[in-house]
Coordinates of C-alpha atoms in Angstrom, one line a residue:
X2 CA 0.1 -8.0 -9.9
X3 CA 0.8 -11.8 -9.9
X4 CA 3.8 -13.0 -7.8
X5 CA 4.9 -14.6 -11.4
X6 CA 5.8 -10.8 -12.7
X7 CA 8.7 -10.4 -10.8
X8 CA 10.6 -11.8 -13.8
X9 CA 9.9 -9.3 -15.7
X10 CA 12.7 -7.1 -14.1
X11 CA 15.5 -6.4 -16.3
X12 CA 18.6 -8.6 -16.1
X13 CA 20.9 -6.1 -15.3
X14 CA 18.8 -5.1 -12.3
X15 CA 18.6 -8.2 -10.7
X16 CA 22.6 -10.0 -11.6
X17 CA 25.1 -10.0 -9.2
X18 CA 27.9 -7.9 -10.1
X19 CA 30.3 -8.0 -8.2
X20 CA 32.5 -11.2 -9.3
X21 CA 35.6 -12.8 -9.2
X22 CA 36.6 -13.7 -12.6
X23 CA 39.6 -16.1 -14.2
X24 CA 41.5 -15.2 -17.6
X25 CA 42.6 -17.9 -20.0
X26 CA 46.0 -18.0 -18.8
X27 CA 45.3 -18.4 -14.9
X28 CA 46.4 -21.9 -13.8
X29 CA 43.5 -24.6 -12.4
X30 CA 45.0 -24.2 -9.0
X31 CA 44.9 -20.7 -9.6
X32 CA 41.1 -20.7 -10.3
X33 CA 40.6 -23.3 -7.4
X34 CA 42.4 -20.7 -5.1
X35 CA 40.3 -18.1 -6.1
X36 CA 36.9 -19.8 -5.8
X37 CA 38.1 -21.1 -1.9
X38 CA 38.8 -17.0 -1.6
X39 CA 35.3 -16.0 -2.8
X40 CA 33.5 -18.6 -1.5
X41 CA 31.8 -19.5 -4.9
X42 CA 31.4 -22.4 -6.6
X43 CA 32.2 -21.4 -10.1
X44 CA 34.1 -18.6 -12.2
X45 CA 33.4 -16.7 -15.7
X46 CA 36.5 -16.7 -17.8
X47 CA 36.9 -13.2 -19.8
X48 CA 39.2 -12.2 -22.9
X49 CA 39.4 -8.9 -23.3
X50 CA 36.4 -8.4 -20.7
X51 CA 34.0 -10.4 -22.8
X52 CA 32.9 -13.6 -21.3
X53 CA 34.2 -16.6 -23.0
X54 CA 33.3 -19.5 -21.1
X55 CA 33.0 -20.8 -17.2
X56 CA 34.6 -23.3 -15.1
X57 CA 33.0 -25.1 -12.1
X58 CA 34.0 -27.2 -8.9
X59 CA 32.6 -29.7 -11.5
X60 CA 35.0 -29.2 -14.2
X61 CA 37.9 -29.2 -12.2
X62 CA 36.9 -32.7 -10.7
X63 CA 36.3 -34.0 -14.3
X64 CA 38.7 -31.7 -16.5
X65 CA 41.9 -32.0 -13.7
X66 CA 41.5 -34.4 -10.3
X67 CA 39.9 -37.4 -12.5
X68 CA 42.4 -37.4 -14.9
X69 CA 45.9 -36.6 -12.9
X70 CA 46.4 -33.4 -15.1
X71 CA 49.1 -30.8 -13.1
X72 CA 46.5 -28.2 -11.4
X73 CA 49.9 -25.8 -12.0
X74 CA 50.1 -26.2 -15.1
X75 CA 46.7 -26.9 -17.1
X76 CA 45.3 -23.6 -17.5
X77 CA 42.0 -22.3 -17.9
X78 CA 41.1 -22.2 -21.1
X79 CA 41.1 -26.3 -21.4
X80 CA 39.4 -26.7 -18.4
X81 CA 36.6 -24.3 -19.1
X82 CA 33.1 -25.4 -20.1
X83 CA 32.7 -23.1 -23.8
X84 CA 30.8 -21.4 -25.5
X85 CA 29.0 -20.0 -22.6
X86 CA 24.9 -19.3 -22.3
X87 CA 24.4 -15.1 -21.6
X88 CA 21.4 -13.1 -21.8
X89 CA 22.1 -9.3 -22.8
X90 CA 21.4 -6.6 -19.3
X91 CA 18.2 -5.1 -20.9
X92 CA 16.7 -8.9 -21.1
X93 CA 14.2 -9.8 -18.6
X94 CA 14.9 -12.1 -15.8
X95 CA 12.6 -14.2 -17.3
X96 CA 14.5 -14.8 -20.5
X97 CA 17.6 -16.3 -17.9
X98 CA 15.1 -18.7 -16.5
X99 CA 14.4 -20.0 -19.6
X100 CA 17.6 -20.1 -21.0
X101 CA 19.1 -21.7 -17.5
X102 CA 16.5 -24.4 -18.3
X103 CA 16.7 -25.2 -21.9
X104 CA 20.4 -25.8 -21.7
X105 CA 20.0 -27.4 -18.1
X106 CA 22.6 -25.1 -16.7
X107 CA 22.9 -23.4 -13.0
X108 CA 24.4 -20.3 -14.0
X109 CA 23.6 -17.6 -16.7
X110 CA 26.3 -14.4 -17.9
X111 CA 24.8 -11.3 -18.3
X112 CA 26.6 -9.3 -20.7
X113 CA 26.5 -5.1 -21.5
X114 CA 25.7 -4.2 -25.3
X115 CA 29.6 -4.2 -26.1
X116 CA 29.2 -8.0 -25.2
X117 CA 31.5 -7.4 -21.7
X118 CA 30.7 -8.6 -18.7
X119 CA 28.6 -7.3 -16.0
X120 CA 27.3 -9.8 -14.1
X121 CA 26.2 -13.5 -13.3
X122 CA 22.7 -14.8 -12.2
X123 CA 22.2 -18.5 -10.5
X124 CA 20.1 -20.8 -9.4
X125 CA 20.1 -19.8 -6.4
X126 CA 19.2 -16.2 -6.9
X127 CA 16.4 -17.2 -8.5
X128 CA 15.1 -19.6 -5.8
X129 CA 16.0 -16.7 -3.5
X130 CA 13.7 -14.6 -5.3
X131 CA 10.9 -16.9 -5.4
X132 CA 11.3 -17.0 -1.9
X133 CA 11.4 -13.6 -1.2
X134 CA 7.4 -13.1 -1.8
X135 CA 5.2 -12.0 1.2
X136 CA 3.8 -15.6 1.9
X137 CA 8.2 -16.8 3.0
X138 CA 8.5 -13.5 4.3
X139 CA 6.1 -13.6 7.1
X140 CA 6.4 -17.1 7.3
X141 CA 10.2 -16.4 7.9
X142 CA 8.9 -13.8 10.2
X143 CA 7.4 -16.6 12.2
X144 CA 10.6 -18.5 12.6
X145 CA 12.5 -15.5 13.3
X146 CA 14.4 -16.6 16.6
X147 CA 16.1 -13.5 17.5
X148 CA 15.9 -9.6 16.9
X149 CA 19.5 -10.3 14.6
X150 CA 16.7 -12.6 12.5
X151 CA 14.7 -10.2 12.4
X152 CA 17.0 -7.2 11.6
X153 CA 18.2 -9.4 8.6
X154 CA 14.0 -9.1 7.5
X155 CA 13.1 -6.2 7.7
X156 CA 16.3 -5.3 4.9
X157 CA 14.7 -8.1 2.8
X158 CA 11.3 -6.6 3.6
X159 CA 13.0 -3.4 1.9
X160 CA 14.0 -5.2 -1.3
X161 CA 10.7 -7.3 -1.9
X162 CA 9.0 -3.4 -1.6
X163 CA 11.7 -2.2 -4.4
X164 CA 10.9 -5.3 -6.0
X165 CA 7.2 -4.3 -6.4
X166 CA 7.2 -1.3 -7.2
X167 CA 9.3 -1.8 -9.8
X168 CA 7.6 -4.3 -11.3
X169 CA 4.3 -2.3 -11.6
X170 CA 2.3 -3.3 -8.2
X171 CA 0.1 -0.1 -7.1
X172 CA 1.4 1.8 -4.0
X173 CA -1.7 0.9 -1.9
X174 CA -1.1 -2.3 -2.3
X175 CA 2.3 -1.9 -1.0
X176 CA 1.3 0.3 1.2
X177 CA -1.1 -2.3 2.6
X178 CA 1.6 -4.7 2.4
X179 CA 4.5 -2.9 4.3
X180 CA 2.2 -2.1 7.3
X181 CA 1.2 -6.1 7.4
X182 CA 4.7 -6.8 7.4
X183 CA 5.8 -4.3 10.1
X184 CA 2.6 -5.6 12.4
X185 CA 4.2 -9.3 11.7
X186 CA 7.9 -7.8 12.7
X187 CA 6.3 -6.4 15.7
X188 CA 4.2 -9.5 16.7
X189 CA 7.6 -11.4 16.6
X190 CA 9.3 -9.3 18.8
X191 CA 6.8 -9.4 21.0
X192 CA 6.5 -13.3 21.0
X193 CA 10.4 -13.0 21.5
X194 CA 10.0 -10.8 24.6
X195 CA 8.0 -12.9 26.4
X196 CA 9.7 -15.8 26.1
X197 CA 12.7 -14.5 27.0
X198 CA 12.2 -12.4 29.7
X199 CA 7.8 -11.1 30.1
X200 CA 6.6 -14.7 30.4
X201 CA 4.1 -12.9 33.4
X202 CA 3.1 -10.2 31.1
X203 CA -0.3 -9.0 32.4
X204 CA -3.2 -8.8 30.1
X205 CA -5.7 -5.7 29.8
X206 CA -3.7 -3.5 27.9
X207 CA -3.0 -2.6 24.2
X208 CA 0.0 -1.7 22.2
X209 CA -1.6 0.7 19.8
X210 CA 0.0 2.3 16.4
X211 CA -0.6 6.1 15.7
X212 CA -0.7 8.4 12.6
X213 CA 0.6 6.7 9.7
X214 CA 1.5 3.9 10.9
X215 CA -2.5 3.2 12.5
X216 CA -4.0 4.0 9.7
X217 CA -1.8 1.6 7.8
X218 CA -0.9 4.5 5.1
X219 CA 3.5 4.3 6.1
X220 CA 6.2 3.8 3.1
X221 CA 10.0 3.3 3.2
X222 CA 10.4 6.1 5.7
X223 CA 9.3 4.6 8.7
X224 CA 9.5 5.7 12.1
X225 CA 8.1 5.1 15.5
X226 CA 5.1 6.5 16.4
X227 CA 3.2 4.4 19.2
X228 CA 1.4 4.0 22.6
X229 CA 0.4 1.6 25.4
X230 CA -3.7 2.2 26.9
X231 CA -4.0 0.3 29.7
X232 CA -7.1 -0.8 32.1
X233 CA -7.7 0.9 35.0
X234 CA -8.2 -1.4 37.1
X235 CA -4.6 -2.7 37.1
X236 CA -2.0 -2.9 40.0
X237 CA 0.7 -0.7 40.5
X238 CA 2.6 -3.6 39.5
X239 CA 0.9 -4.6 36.9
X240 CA 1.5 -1.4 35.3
X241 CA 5.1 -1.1 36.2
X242 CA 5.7 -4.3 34.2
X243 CA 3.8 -3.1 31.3
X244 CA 6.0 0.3 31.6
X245 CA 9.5 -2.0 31.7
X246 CA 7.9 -4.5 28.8
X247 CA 7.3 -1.2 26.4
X248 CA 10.8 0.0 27.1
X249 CA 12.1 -3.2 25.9
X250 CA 9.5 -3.3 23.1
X251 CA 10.6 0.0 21.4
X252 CA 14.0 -0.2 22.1
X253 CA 14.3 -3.9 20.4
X254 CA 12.2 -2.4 17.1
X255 CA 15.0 0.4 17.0
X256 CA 17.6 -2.2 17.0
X257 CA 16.3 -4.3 14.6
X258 CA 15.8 -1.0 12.0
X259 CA 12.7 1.0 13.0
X260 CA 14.1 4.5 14.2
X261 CA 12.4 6.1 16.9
X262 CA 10.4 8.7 16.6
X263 CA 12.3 12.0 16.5
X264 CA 9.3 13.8 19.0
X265 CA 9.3 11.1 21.2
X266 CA 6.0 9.8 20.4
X267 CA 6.7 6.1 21.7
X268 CA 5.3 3.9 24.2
X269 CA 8.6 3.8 26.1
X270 CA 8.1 7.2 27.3
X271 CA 5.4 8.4 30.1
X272 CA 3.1 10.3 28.5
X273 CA 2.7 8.2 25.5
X274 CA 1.8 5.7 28.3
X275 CA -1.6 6.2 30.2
X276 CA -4.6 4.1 31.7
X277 CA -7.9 4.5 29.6
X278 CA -9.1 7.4 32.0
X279 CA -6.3 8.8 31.6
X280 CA -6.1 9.4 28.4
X281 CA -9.8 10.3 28.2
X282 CA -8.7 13.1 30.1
X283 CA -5.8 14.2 27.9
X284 CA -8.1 13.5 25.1
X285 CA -10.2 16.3 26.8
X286 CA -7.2 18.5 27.9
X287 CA -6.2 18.5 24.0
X288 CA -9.9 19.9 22.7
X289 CA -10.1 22.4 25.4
X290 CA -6.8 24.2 24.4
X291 CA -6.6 23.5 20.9
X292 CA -2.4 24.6 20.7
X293 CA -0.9 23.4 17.5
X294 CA 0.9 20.5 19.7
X295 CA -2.7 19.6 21.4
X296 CA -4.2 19.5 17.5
X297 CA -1.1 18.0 16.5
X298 CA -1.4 15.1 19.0
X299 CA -4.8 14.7 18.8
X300 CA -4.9 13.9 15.2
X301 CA -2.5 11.2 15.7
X302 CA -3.6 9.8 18.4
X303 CA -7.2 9.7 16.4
X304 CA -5.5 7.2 14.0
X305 CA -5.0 4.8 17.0
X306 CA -4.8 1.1 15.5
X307 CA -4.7 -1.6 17.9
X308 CA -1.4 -3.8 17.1
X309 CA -1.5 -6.2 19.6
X310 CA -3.2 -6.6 23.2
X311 CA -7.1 -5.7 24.0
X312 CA -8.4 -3.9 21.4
X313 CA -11.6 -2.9 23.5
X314 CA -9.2 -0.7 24.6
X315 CA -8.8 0.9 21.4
X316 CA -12.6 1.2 20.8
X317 CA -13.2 2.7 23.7
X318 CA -10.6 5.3 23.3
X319 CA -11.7 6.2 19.6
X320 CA -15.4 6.4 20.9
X321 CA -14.5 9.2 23.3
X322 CA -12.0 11.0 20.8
X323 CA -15.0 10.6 18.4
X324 CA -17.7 12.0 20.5
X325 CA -15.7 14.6 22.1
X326 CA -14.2 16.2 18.6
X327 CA -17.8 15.9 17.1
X328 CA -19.4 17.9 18.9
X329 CA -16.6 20.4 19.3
X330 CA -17.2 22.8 15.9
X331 CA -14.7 25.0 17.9
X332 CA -11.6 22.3 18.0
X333 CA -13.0 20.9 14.5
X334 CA -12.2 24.8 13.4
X335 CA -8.9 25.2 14.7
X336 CA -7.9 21.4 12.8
X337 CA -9.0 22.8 9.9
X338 CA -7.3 26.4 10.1
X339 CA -3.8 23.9 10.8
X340 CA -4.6 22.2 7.5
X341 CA -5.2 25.0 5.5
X342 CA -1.8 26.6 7.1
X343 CA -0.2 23.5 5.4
X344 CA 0.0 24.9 1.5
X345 CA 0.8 23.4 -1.7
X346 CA 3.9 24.0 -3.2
X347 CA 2.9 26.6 -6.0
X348 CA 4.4 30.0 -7.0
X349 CA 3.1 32.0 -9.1
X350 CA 1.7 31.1 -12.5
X351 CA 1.8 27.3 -10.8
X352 CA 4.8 27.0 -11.0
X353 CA 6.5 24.2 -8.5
X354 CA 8.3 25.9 -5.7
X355 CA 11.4 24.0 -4.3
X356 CA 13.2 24.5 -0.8
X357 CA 15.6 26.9 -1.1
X358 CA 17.9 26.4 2.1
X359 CA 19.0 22.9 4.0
X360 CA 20.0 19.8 3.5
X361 CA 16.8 19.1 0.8
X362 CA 17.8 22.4 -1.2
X363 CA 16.3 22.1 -4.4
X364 CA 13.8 19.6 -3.7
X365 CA 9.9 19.8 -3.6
X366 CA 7.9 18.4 -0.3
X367 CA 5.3 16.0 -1.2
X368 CA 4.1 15.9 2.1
X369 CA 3.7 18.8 4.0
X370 CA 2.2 20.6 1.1
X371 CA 0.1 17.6 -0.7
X372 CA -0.5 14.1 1.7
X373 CA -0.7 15.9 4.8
X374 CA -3.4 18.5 3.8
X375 CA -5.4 15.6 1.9
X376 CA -5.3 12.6 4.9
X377 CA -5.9 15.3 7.6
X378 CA -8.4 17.7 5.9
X379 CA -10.1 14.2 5.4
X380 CA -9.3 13.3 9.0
X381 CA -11.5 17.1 10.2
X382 CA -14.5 16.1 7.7
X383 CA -14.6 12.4 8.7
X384 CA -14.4 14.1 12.7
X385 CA -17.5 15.8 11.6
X386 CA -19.5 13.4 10.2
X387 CA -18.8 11.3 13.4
X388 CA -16.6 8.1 12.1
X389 CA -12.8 7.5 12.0
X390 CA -12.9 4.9 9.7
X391 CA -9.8 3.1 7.9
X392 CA -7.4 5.0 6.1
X393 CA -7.5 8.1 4.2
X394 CA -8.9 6.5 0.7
X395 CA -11.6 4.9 2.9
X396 CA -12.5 8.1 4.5
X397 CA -12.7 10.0 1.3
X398 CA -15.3 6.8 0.1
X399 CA -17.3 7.0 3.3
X400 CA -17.6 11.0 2.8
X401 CA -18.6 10.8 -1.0
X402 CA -21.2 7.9 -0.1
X403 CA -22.4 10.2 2.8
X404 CA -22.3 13.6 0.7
X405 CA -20.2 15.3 3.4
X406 CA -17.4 15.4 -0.2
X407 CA -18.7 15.8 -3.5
X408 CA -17.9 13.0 -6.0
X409 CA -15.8 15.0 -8.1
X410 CA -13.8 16.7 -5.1
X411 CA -13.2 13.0 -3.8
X412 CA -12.3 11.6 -6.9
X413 CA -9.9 14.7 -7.6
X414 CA -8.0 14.2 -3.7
X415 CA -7.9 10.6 -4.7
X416 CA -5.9 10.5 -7.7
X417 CA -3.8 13.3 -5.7
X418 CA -3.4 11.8 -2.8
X419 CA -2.2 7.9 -4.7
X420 CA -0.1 10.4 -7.0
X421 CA 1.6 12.1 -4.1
X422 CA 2.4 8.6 -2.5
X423 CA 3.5 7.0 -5.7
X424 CA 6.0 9.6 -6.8
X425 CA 7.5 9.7 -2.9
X426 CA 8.0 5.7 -2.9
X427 CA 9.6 6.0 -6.0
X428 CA 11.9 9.3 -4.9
X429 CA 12.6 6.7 -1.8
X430 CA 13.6 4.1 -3.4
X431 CA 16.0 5.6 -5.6
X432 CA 17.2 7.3 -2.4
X433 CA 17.7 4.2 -0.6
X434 CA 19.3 2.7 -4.1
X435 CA 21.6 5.6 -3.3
X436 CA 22.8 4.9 0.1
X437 CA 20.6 7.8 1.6
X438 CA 17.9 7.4 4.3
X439 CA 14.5 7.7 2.4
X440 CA 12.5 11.2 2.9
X441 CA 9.5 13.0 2.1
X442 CA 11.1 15.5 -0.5
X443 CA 11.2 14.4 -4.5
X444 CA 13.6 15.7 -7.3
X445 CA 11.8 17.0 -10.0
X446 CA 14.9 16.0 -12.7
X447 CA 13.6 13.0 -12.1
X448 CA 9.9 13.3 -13.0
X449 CA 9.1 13.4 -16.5
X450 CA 6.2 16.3 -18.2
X451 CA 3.4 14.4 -17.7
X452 CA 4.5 13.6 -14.2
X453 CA 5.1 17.3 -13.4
X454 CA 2.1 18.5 -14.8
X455 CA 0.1 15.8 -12.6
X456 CA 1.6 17.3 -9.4
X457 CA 0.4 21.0 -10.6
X458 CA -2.7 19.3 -10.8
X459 CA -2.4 17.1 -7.8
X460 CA -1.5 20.7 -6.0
X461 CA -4.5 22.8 -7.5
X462 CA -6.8 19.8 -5.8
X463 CA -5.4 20.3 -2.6
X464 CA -5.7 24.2 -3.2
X465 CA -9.5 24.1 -3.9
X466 CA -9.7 21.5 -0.7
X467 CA -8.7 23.6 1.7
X468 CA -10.7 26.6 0.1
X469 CA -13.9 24.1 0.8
X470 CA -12.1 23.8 4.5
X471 CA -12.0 27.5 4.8
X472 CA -15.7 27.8 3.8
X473 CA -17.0 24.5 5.5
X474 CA -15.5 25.7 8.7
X475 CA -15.7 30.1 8.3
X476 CA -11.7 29.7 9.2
X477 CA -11.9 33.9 8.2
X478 CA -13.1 34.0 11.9
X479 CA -10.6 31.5 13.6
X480 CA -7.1 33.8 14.3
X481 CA -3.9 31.4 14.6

């Protein structure tokens, strides 16, 4: 979608509400008191709640300094500039940019269908907008001079994300777009770092991304999931500096708004932390025993994306996890058999089956039992056919052009899988509109027929995928 459809958010959406406002009777000093209180630069003056006209620090000059009138005793209602310019809240954004600029005014009233006030729009917030696209973001990334800079981002990262989506941009685009903009966050912290305190950072090393976030596929709910490969041929001191650099690393992305990963899957911590023998050998260690934490870890370090540092080190590592997983039908089994233990949340007669206990009582998983089963049954199948590459849509393109996945089954886990990711921004969006942390679980109120339907289907495709999973890999014969 074209940076230019922004506008076409609704008014009401997009105003600021909360306002100080003057009534007719309030006195010039009392309406220059208030504006030095707020901060603003202009107030809307209501009757009744209805909007009837606006004074500025530029009517006051005119209307009351200029001409000696008594600030304590001219009131508002002859100082006021009248009738004033509103657009209704179900307007778009764009019909206040062109009313601002066919009557050549800096501020706009936005007014509820009982004509009342609800809000104003300015100028300003519509330069700010313009400038909160991706190109100022990252360039405001760039300039960022401090982790308080950057924590003041990644919030306006949030919006421009609510921004898009609401306005109709696909979710793996903004998909694409959020991991771009974390990599840029993280870049910048690093650049901070080492100018303030690693300026003898070694080289031969790589910070990498894993799961989600390495195969670029993360959302609103973002946590920590990372590791550090390093050479082997480093000194003991080298690596001790990496080890206190990572430590700071992690610790400044949780302060400026990325939580940590709640398993402790972070480069701060030893075993997320190895030399590239080292975790050849885990690598290993993980295929031999195939627990559900070796699978679990194994998968996610298979999504290993090289953020910033060497990323030879990166294609070595995949070329062993490759190799090793490959030619392991055994391991491939048991990754399979943990997918399959994943299932889609249907009930009998497909009917949608909520959680019936916790803190997400009454709310369907999207995750565990639809975008987990399709990236990692893709994940096994990609394993297979001896390639890890890009994200899950990628994958499912690579199997389909090799014949490892049918067309149809591919194009079925594809609209699923975009589905699945499109209804769990949205549930996070309106979670974060809400004060809440986003999460992984959707309300179904809010889903329409159509919408509902489409995750019954979404579901049935992720059944028949992991009854190809069960046959492809004769999981009848692998016990838990």
């Amino acid at each position: 979608m074209e940076q230019g459809n922004v506008f076409f958010i609704k008014a009401r959406e997009f105003c600021q509400k909360r306002m100080q406002t003057a009534v007719l009777e309030d006195t010039a000093a009392m309406v220059a008191q208030k504006m030095v209180d707020q901060n603003v630069s202009s107030l809307v003056v209501v009757s009744d709640e209805k909007p009837v006209g606006i004074i500025t620090d530029k009517d006051l000059r005119n209307k009351v300094i200029l001409v000696g009138a008594d600030a304590r005793e001219i009131t508002a209602e002859n100082v006021m500039s009248s009738p004033l310019v509103f657009v209704e809240e179900d307007d778009d954004l764009f019909e206040a940019v062109y009313k601002m600029s066919k009557h050549k005014i800096h501020r706009i009233a936005v007014v509820d269908p009982g004509g009342r006030l609800c809000g104003i729009i300015t100028d300003s917030d519509i330069l700010r907008l313009q400038a909160n696209t991706p190109q100022f973001l990252i360039r405001d990334i760039e300039h960022a001079q401090s982790i308080d800079d950057l924590k003041k981002i990644l919030k306006e990262i949030t919006m421009l994300v609510i921004s898009l989506h609401k306005t109709g941009v696909k979710t793996p685009d903004i998909v694409r777009l959020i991991a771009h903009m974390n990599d840029s966050l993280l870049l910048r912290i690093i650049k901070i770092l080492k100018r303030e305190r690693f300026r003898n950072l070694p080289g031969g090393f790589a910070f990498v991304a894993l799961g989600s976030e390495g195969r670029m596929e993360q959302t609103l709910k973002t946590d920590q999931d990372n590791a550090i490969i390093y050479a082997d041929d480093l000194t003991v001191a080298q690596v001790s500096e990496i080890a206190s650099f990572s430590n700071e690393l992690v610790d400044s992305l949780i302060e400026v708004g990325v939580p940590p990963c709640p398993g402790g899957t972070m480069a701060k911590n030893p075993p997320w932390r190895r030399s590239l023998g080292e975790w050849k050998s885990v690598v290993d260690k993980w295929i031999a025993v195939p627990s559900h934490d070796s699978i679990l870890h194994y998968s996610m370090f298979s999504d290993v994306r090289t953020v910033y540092g060497d990323p030879n080190l990166e294609f070595r590592i995949k070329e062993h996890i490759i190799r090793r997983g490959s030619e392991n039908a055994i391991f491939l089994a048991h990754m399979a058999k943990n997918v399959v233990n994943f299932e889609p949340p249907l009930g009998i007669f497909g009917k949608l089956k909520l959680k019936k206990e916790g803190e997400h009582k009454g709310l369907l998983d999207v995750k565990s039992g639809g975008i987990f089963p399709i990236s990692d049954g893709i994940k096994v199948l990609a394993l297979e056919g001896g390639f890890l590459t890009g994200g899950t849509r990628e994958k499912i393109d690579l199997l389909c052009q090799s014949g490892s996945l049918s067309r149809g089954d591919g194009a079925d886990l594809l609209t699923s899988f975009n589905f699945f990711s499109t209804v769990r921004l949205r549930s996070q969006i309106s979670e974060i509109e809400a004060g809440k942390p986003p999460s992984n679980f959707i309300n179904l109120d809010e889903l329409n027929n159509i919408e509902k339907m489409s995750l019954k289907i979404g579901f049935e495709a992720v059944k028949s995928f992991q009854n190809l999973l069960k046959l492809r890999f004769r999981l009848d014969f692998i016990s838990d």
